[in-house]
PDB file of C-alpha atoms in Angstrom:
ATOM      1  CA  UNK A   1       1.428 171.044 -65.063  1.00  0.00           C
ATOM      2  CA  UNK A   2      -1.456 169.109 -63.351  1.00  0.00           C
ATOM      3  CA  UNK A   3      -2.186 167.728 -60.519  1.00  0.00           C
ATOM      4  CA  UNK A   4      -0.846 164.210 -58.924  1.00  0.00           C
ATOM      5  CA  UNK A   5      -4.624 161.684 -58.777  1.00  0.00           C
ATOM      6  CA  UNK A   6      -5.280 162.065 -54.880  1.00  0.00           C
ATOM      7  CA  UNK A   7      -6.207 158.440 -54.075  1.00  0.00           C
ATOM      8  CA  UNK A   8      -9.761 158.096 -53.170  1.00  0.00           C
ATOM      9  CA  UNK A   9     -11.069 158.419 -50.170  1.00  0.00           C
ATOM     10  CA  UNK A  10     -13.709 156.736 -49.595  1.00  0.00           C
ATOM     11  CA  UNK A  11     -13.683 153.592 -46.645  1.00  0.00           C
ATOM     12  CA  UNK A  12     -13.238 150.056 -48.308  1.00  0.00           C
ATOM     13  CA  UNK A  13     -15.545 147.604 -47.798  1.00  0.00           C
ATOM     14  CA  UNK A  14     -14.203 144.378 -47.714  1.00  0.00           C
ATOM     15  CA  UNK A  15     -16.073 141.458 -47.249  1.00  0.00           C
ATOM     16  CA  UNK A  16     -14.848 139.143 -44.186  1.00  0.00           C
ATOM     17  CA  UNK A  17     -15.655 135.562 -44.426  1.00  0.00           C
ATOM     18  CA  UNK A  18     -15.811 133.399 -41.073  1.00  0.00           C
ATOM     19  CA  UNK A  19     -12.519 132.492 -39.826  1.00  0.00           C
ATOM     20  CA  UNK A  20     -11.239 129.648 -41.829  1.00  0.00           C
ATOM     21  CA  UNK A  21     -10.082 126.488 -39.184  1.00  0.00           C
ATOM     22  CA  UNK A  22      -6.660 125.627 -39.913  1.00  0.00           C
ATOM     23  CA  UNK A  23      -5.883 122.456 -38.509  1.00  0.00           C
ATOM     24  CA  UNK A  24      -2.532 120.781 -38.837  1.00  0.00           C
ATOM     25  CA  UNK A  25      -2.990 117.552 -40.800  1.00  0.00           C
ATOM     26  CA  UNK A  26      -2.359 114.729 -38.610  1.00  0.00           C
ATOM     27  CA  UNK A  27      -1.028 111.649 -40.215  1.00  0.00           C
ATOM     28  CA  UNK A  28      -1.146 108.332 -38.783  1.00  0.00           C
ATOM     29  CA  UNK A  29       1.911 106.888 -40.654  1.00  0.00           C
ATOM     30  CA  UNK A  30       1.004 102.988 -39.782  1.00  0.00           C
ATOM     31  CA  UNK A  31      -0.146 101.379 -43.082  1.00  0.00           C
ATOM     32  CA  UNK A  32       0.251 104.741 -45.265  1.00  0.00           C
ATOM     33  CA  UNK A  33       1.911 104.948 -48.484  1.00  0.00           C
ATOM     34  CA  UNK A  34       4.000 107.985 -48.791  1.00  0.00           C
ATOM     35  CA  UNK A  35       6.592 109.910 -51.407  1.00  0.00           C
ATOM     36  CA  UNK A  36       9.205 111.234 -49.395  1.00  0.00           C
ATOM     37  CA  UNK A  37      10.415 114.789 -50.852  1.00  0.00           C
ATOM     38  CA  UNK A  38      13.777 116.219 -49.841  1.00  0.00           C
ATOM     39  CA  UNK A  39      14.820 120.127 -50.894  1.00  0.00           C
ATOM     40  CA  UNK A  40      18.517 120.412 -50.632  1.00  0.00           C
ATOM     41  CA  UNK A  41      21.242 122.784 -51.595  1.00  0.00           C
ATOM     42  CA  UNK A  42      24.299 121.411 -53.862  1.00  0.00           C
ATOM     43  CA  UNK A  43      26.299 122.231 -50.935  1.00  0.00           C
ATOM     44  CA  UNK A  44      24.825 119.694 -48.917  1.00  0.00           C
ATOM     45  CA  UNK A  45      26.632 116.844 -50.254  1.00  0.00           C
ATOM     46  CA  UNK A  46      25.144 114.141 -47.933  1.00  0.00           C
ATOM     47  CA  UNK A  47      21.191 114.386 -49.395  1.00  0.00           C
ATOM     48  CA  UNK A  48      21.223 110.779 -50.180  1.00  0.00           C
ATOM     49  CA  UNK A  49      22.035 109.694 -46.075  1.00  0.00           C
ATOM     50  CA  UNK A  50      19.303 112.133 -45.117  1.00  0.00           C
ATOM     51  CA  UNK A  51      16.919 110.470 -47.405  1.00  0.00           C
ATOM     52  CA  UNK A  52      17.652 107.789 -46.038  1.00  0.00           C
ATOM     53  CA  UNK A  53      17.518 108.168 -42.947  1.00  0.00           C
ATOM     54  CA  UNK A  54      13.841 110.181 -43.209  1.00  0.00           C
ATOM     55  CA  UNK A  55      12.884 106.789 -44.968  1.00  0.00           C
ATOM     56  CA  UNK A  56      14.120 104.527 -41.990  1.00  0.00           C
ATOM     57  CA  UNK A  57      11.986 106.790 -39.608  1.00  0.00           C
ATOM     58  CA  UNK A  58       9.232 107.118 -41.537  1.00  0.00           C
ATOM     59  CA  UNK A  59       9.380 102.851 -41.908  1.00  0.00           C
ATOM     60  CA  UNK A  60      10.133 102.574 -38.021  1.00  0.00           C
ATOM     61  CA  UNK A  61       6.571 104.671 -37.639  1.00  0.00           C
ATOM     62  CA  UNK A  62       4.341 102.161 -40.327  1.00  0.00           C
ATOM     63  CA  UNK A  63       4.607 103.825 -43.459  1.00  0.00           C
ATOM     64  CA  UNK A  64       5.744 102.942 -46.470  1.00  0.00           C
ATOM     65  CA  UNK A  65       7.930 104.654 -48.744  1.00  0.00           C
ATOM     66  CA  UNK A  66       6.794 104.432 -52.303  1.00  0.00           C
ATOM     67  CA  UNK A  67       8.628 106.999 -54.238  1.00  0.00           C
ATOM     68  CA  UNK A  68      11.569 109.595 -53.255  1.00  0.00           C
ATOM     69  CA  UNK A  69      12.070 112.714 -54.845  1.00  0.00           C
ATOM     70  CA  UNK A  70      14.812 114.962 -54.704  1.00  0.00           C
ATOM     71  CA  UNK A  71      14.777 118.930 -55.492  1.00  0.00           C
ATOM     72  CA  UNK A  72      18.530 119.958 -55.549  1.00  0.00           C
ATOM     73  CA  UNK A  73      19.097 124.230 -55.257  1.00  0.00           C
ATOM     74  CA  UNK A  74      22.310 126.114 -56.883  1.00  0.00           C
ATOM     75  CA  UNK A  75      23.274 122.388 -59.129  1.00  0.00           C
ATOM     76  CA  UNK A  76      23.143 124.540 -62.509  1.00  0.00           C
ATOM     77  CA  UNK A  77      24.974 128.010 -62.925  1.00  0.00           C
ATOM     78  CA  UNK A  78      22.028 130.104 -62.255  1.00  0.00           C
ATOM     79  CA  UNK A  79      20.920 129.061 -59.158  1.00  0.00           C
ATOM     80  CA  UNK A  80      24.020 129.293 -57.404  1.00  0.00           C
ATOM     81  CA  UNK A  81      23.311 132.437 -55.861  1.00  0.00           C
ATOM     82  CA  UNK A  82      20.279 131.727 -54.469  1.00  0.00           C
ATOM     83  CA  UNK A  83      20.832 128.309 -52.789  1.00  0.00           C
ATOM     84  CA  UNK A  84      19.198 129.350 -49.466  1.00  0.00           C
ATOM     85  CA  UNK A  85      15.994 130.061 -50.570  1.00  0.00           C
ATOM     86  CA  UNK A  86      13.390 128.062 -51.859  1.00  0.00           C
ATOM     87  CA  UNK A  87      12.565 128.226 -55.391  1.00  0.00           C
ATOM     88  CA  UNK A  88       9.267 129.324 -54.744  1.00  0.00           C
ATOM     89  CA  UNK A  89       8.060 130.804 -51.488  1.00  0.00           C
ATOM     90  CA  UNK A  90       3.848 129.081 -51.745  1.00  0.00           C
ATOM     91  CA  UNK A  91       5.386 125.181 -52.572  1.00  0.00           C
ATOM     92  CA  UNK A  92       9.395 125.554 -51.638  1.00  0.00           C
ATOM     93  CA  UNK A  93      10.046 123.422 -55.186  1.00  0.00           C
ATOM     94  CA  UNK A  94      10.133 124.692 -58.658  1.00  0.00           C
ATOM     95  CA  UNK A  95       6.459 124.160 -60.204  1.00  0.00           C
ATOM     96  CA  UNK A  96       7.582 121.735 -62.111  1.00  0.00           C
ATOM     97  CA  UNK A  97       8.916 119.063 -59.606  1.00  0.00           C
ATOM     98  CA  UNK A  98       5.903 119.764 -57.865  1.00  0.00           C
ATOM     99  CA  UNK A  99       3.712 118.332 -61.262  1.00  0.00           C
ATOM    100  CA  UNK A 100       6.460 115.617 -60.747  1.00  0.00           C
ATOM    101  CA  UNK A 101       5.681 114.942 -57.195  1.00  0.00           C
ATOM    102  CA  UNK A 102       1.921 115.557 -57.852  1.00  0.00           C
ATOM    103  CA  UNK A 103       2.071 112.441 -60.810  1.00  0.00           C
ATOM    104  CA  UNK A 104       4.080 109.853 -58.946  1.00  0.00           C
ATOM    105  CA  UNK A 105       1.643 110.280 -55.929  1.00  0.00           C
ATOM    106  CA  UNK A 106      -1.033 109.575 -58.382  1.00  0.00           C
ATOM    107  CA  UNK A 107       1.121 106.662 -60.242  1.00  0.00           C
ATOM    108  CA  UNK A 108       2.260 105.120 -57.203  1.00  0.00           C
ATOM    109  CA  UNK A 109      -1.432 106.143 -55.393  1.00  0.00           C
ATOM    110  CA  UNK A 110      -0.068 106.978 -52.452  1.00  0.00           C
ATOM    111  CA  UNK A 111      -1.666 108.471 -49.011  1.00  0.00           C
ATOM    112  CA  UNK A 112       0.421 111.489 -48.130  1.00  0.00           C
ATOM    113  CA  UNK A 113       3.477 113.085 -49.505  1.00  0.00           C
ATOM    114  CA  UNK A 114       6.241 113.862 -47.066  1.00  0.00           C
ATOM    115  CA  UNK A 115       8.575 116.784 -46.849  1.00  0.00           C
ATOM    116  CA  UNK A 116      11.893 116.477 -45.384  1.00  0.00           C
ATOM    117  CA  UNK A 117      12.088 120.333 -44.962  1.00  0.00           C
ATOM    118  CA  UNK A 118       9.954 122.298 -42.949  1.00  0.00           C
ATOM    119  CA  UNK A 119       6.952 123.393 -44.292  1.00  0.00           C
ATOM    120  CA  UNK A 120       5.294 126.268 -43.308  1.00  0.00           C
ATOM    121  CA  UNK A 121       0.856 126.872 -43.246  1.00  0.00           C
ATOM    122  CA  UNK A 122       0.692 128.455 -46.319  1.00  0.00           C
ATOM    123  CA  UNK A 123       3.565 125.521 -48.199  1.00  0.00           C
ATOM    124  CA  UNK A 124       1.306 122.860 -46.912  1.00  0.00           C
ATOM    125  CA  UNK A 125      -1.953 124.032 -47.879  1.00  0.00           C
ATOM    126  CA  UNK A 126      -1.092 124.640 -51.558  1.00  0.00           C
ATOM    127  CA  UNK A 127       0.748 121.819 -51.623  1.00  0.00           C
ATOM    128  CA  UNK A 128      -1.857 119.759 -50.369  1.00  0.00           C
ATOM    129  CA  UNK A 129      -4.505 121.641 -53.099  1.00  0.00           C
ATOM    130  CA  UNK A 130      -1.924 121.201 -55.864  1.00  0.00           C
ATOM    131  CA  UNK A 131      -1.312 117.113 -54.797  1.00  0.00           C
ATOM    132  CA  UNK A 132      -4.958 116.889 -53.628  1.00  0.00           C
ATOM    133  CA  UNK A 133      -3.501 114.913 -50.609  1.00  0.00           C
ATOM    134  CA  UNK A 134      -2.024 115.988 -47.344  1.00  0.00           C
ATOM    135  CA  UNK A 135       1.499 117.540 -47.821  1.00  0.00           C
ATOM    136  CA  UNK A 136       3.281 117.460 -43.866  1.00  0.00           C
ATOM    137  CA  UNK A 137       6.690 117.656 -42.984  1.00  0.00           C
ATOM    138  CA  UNK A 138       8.717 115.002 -41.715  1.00  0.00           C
ATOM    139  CA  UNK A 139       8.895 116.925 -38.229  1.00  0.00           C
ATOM    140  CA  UNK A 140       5.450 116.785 -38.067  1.00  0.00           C
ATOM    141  CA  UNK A 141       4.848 113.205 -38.570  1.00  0.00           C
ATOM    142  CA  UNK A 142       7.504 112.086 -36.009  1.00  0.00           C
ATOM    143  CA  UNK A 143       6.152 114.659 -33.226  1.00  0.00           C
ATOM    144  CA  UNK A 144       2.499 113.453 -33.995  1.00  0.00           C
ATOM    145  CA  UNK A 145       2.805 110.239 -32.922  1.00  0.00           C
TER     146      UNK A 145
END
């Protein structure tokens, strides 16, 4: 028989870069164009009313809605299971509604695009690199102004 590897144990260097400065993105909603992007379960029946309603607050604020996109959890057989969590834990949608989300900001050249869901830091910054523009959640715009 031999002997298990022994791991090595030597000290690891790793290389520490400054702090990076994470700052919330703070949208001012007057005068910015916006695609609104809800992530609901197909248990929650009434998506369209909180669309709509996330589209009259976001219009009572200044902004203007140019696009709404909708990312529905457990519609097919296979996802039924898993309708509580996200599709993908770094963007909360399926990679490709986020290309779709990504190409109607660029068609529609909007400012922002707005998530009805929370978001947490690490959702909005790679949504923001993968849109290259800000990616906030609704709570966030409401509560910043």
């Amino acid at each position: 028989m031999h002997q298990p590897r022994r791991r090595d144990r030597r000290p690891v260097r790793r290389v520490h870069s400054k702090p990076a400065q994470h700052r919330a993105f703070q949208l001012t909603a007057e005068g910015a164009d916006v695609v609104l992007v809800g992530y609901f379960s197909a248990k929650q029946k009434d998506f369209e009313t909180l669309m709509a309603s996330a589209a009259r607050k976001l219009a009572a604020r200044g902004a203007r809605v140019v696009v709404q996109i909708v990312q529905r959890r457990g519609v097919s057989a296979g996802g039924v299971q898993k309708m509580g969590l996200p599709y993908s834990s770094r963007t909360l949608l399926s990679y490709g509604k986020v290309r779709e989300v990504a190409q109607a900001c660029d068609q529609a050249n909007a400012d922002a695009a707005i998530f009805v869901s929370s978001l947490t830091e690490r959702q909005q910054r790679t949504l923001t690199g993968m849109l290259d523009r800000p990616a906030v959640s609704l709570s966030s715009v409401l509560t910043a102004n």
